[in-house]
XYZ file of C-alpha atoms in Angstrom:
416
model
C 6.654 6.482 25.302
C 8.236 9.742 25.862
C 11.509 9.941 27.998
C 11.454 10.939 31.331
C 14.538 13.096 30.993
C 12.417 15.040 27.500
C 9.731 15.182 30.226
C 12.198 17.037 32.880
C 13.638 19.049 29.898
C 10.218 20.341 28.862
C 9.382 21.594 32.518
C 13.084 23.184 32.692
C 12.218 25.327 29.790
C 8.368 26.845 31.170
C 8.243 29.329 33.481
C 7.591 28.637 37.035
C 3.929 30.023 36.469
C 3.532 27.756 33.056
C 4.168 24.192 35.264
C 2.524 21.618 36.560
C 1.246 23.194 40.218
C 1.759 19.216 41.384
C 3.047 16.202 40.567
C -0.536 15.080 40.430
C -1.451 17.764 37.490
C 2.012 16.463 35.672
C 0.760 12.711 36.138
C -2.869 13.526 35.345
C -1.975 14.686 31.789
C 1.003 11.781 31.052
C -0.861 10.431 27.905
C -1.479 13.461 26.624
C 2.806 14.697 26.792
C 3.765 11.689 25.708
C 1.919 12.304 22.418
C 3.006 15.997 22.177
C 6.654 14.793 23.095
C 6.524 12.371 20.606
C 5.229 14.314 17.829
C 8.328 16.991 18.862
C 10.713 14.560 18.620
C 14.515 14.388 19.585
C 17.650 14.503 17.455
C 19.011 11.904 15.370
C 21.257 11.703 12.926
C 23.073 14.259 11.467
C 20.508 17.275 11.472
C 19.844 18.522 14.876
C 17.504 21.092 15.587
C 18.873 24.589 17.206
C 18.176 24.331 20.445
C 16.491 27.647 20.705
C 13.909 26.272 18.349
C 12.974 23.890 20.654
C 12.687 25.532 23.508
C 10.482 28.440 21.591
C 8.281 25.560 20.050
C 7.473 24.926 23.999
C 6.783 28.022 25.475
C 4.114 28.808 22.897
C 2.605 25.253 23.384
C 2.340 26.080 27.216
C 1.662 29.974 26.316
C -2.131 29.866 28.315
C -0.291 27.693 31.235
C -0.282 24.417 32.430
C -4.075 23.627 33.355
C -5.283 26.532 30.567
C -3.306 24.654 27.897
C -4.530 20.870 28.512
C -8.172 22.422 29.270
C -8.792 23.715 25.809
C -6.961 21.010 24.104
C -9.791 18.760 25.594
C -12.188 20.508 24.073
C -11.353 20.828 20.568
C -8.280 18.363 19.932
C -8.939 15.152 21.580
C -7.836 12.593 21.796
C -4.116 14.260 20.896
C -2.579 11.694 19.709
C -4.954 11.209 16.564
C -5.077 14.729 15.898
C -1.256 15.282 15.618
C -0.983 12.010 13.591
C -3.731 14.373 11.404
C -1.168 17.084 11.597
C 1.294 14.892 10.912
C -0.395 14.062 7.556
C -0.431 17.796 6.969
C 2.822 18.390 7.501
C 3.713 15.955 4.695
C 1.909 18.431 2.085
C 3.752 21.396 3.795
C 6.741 19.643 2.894
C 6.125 18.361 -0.600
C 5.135 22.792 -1.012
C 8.336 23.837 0.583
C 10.105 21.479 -1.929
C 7.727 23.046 -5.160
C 8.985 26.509 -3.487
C 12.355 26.050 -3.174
C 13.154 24.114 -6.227
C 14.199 21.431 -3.749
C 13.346 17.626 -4.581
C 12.451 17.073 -0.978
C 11.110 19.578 1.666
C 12.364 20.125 5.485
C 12.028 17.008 7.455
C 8.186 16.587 9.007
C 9.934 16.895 12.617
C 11.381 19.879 11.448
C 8.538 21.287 10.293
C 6.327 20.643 12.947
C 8.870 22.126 15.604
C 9.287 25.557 13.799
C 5.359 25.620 12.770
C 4.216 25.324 16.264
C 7.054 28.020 17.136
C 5.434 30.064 14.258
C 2.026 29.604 14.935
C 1.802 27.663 18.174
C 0.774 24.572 19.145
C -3.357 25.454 18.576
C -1.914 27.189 15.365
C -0.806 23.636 13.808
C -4.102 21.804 14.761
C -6.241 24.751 13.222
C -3.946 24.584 10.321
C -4.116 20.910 9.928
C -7.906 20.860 10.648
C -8.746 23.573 8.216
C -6.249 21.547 5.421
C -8.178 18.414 5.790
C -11.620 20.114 5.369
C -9.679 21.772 2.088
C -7.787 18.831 0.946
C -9.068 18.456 -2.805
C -9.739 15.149 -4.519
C -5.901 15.192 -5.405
C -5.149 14.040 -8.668
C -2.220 12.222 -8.225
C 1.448 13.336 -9.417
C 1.430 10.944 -12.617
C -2.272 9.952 -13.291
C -1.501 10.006 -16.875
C 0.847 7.112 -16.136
C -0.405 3.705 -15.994
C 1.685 2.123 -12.866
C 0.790 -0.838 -10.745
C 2.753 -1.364 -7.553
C 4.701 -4.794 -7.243
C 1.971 -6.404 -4.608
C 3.490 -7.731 -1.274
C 0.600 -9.146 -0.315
C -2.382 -8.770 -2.837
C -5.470 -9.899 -1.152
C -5.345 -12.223 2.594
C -8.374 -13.676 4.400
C -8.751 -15.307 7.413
C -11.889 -15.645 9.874
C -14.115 -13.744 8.002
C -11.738 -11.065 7.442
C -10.179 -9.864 4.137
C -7.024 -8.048 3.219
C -6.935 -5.785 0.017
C -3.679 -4.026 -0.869
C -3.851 -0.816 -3.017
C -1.208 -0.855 -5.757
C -2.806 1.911 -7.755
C -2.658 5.801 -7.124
C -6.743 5.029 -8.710
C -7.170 2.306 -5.785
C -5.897 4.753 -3.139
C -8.304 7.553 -3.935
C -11.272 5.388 -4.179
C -10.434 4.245 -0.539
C -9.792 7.836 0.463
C -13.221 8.695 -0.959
C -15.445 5.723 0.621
C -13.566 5.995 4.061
C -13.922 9.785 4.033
C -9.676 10.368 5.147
C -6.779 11.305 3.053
C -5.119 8.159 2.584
C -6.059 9.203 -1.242
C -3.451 11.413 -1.128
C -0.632 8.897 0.340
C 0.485 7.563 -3.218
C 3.991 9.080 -3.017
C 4.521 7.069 0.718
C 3.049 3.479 -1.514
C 5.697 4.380 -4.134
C 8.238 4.923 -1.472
C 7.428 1.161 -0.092
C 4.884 1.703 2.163
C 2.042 -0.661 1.367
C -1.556 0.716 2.142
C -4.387 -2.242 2.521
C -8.055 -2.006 2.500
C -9.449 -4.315 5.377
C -12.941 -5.733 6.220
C -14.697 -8.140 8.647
C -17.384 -10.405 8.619
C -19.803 -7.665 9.823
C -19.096 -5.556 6.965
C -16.425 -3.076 9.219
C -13.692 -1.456 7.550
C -10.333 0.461 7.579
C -7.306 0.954 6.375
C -4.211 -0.132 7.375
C -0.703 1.653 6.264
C 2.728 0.015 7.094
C 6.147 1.335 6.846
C 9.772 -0.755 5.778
C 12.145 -0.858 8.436
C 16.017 -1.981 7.136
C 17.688 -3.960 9.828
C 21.428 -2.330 10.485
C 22.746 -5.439 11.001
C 21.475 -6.985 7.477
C 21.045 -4.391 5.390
C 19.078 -6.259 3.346
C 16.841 -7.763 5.494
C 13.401 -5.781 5.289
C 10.561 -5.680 8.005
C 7.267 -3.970 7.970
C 5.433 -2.594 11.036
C 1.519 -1.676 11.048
C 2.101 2.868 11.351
C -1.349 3.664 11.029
C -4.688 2.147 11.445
C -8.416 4.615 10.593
C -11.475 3.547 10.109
C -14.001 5.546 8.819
C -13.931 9.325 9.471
C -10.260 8.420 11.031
C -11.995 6.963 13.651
C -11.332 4.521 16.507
C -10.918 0.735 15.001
C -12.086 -1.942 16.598
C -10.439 -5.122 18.635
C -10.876 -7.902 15.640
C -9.810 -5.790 13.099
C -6.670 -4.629 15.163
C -5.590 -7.834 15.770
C -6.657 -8.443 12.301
C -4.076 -5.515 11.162
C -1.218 -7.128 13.403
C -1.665 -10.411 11.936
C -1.098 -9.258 8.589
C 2.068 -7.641 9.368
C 3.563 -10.937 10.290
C 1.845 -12.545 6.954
C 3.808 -9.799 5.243
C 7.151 -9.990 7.148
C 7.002 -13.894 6.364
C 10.487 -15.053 5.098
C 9.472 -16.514 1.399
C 8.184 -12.629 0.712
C 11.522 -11.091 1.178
C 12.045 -10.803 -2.727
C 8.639 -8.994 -2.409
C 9.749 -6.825 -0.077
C 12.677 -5.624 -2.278
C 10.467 -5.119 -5.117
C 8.327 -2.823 -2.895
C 10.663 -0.885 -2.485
C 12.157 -0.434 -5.951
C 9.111 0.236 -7.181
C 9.894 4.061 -6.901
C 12.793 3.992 -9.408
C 10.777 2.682 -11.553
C 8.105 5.342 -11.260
C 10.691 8.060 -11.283
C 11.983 6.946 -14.441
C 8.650 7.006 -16.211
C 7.769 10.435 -14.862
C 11.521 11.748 -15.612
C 10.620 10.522 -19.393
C 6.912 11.963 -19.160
C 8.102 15.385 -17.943
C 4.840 15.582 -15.937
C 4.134 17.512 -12.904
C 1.368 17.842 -10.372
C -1.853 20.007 -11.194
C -2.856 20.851 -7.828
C -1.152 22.498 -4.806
C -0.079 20.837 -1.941
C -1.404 23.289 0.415
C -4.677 25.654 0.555
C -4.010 29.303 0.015
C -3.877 30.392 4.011
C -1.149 27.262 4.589
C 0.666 28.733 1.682
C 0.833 31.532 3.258
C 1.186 30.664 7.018
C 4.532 28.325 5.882
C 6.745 31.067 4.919
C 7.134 32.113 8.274
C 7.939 28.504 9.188
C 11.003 28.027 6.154
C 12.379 31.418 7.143
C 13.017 29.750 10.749
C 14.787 26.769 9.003
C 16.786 28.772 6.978
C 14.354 27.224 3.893
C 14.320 30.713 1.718
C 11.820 30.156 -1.690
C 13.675 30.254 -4.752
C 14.623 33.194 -6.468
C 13.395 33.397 -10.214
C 15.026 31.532 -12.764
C 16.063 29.172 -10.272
C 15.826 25.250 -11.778
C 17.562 23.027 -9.137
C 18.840 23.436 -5.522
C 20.126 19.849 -4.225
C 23.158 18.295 -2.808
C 25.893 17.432 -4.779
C 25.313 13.182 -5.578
C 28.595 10.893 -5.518
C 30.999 13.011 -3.375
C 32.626 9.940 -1.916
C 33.954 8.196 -5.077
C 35.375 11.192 -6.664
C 37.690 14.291 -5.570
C 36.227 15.487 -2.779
C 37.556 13.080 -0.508
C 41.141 13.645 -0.840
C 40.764 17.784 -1.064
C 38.884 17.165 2.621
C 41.942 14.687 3.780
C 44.477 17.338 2.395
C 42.799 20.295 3.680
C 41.673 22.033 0.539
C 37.952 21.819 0.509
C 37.573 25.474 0.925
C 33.933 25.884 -0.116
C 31.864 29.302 0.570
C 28.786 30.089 -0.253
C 28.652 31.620 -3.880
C 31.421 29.841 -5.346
C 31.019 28.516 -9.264
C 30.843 25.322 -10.243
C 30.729 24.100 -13.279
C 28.073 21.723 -14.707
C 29.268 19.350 -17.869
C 27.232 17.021 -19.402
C 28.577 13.622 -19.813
C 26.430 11.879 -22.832
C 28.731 8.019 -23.046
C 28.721 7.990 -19.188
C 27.703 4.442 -19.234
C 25.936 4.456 -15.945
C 23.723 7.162 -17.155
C 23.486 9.577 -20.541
C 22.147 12.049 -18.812
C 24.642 12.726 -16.144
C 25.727 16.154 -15.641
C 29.295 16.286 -13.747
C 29.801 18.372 -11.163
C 33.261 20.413 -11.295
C 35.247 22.817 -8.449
C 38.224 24.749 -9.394
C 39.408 21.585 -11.991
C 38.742 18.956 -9.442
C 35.371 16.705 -10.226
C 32.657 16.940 -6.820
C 30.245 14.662 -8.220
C 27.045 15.256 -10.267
C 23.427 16.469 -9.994
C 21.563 13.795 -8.533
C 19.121 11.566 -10.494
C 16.481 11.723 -12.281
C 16.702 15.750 -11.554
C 19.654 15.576 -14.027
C 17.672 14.727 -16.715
C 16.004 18.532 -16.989
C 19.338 19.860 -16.568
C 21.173 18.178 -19.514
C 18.586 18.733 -21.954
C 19.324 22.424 -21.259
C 22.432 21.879 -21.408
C 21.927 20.045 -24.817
C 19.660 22.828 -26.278
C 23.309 25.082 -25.634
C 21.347 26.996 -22.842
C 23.456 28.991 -20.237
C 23.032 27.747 -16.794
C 24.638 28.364 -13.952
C 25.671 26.642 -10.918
C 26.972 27.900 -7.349
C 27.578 26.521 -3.746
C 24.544 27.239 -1.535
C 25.837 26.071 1.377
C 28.831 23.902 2.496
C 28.380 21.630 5.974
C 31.708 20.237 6.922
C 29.890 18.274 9.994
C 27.026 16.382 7.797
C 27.636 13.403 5.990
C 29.388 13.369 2.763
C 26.119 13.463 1.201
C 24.292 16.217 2.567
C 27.732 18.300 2.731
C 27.458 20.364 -0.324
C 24.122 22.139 -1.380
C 23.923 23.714 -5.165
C 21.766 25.868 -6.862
C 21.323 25.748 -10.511
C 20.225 28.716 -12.450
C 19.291 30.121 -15.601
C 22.099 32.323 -16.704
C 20.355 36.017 -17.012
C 23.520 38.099 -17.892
């Protein structure tokens, strides 16, 4: 559930004519804000949100008013919470586009994204953006289908009164299921790679849906791997019933059982693996992310996050990989990490690094940063191999993030 202090901080921000006219109206809609809240989010870790951002997303949520706003969302998106775990889904592909446009390997964050779309486009905007995407949403051929991979199963199959369990360890598996359940788990093979086993479920009375569960690494034992049920649809995304709920809950304790931890580690190595074969494939997806209007609709969006697309001849943009084990460190502690924006680097390939032949170093004024992160390297040192020019420069330096997400490169072909 929502907070009650994001609750007061939403009100703070609406005009007096935008509120709740009682505490009666605030009550009346509770279930309702605490899936909007929810979907908003709050800050953690290291990335916060400007504030501004926020408070923009919520005054065009509440543009029509209180009562106005809550009216209309009954009539076309209801029940919310289901149709902003939709948008949620959505959101996901907007991401995965505003990586493919910025040369990024990974896209803003889906909180992220959903706070500066619905300041874009408004609340109504995402849900008609999201609605109109599903109805779009091709058959998606997935990223490797050329690639034969089965997932390490956690589970494989489970039954138990009447019920059965199927996991789906193949991108093939996944889209049939998409396909006979009309939804778009066919499209969630990237989140199965990433560890987050999808099953197929049935009852004795021949009802079905699908069940998706995500890992959850315990701080305290950092190696000691949970799984809770996320999402549960049946067909259409529809409503599932009691039996298979409980049915759904059950399983997650069948897969959190303590002689499947190895399981559970294999799960989620499973997308090395894939990487690897698609960094030696050189493969990419066919199909776009987004329909042509969502294309469109998201530039707006990055421009808000500071997410510009990538100018042409651009190859990489990422964060600098290994900055903790190499000189960065000590030019921080001795005050001499003076990065700006447009500084060169210099990018050397290392081929007897024994960790990796394809590592490409990372250099700043003679002292080594780090390298270009794996298995994006790979592209970059067989251009380097070939004796093409590239070259690299500081996109943006964050003394406040983590080590990790301080230093931001671009890599470009060199067009002089």
């Amino acid at each position: 559930m929502a907070c009650a202090a994001c609750i007061l901080a939403l009100l703070d921000v609406l005009p007096a004519n935008k509120r709740p006219e009682s505490a009666l109206a605030l009550v009346r809609e509770l279930d309702g804000l605490h899936s909007y809240l929810l979907f908003i989010g709050k800050d953690e870790g290291s990335e916060p949100l400007p504030s501004r951002l926020v408070v923009e997303a919520h005054l065009r949520s509440f543009a029509r008013g209180w009562e106005a706003t809550w009216c209309k969302l009954r009539q076309r998106f209801w029940p919310l919470y289901r149709q902003l775990a939709d948008a949620n889904d959505f959101l996901v592909a907007a991401a995965e586009e505003a990586a493919r446009l910025t040369c990024r390997r990974h896209g803003p964050p889906e909180r992220h994204l959903a706070v500066a779309w619905i300041a874009s486009h408004g609340l109504f905007g995402l849900l008609r953006d999201s609605a109109r995407w599903h109805a779009w949403r091709p058959r998606q051929r997935q990223a490797m289908p050329d690639i034969d991979f089965t997932l390490p199963a956690l589970v494989g199959e489970w039954h138990d009164g009447g019920s059965a369990a199927r996991e789906l360890l193949t991108a093939q598996a996944l889209q049939e299921e998409g396909e006979a359940m009309h939804h778009c788990v066919g499209s969630y093979w990237e989140r199965c790679v990433a560890g987050e086993p999808i099953f197929a479920l049935t009852d004795a009375q021949g009802q079905r849906a699908t069940a998706q569960y995500q890992p959850v690494v315990l701080a305290s034992a950092r190696d000691e791997i949970t799984y809770r049920l996320v999402q549960l649809r049946g067909p259409c995304n529809q409503e599932v019933g009691k039996k298979l709920s409980r049915f759904a809950s059950q399983l997650a304790k069948v897969i959190n059982a303590p002689e499947r931890q190895d399981a559970r580690r294999a799960a989620l190595a499973a997308i090395d693996t894939l990487r690897r074969l698609q960094r030696d494939a050189r493969h990419a997806p066919a199909l776009p992310a987004l329909d042509a209007t969502s294309r469109a609709r998201l530039l707006p969006v990055l421009a808000r996050l500071s997410f510009e697309p990538a100018a042409p001849g651009t190859l990489l943009v990422a964060h600098v990989a290994g900055v903790d084990y190499h000189d960065f460190p000590r030019l921080e502690v001795q005050g001499l990490a003076r990065f700006a924006a447009g500084d060169t680097l210099h990018v050397i390939r290392e081929p007897d690094n024994p960790r990796d032949a394809l590592a490409v170093r990372i250099d700043w004024q003679g002292h080594r940063l780090g390298y270009v992160p794996r298995p994006d390297n790979a592209e970059i040192a067989r251009r380097l191999a070939a004796g093409e020019g590239l070259v690299c420069r500081i996109t943006r330096f964050t003394p406040t993030a983590p080590n990790w997400r301080k230093i931001e490169v671009v890599i470009t072909e060199d067009r002089a």
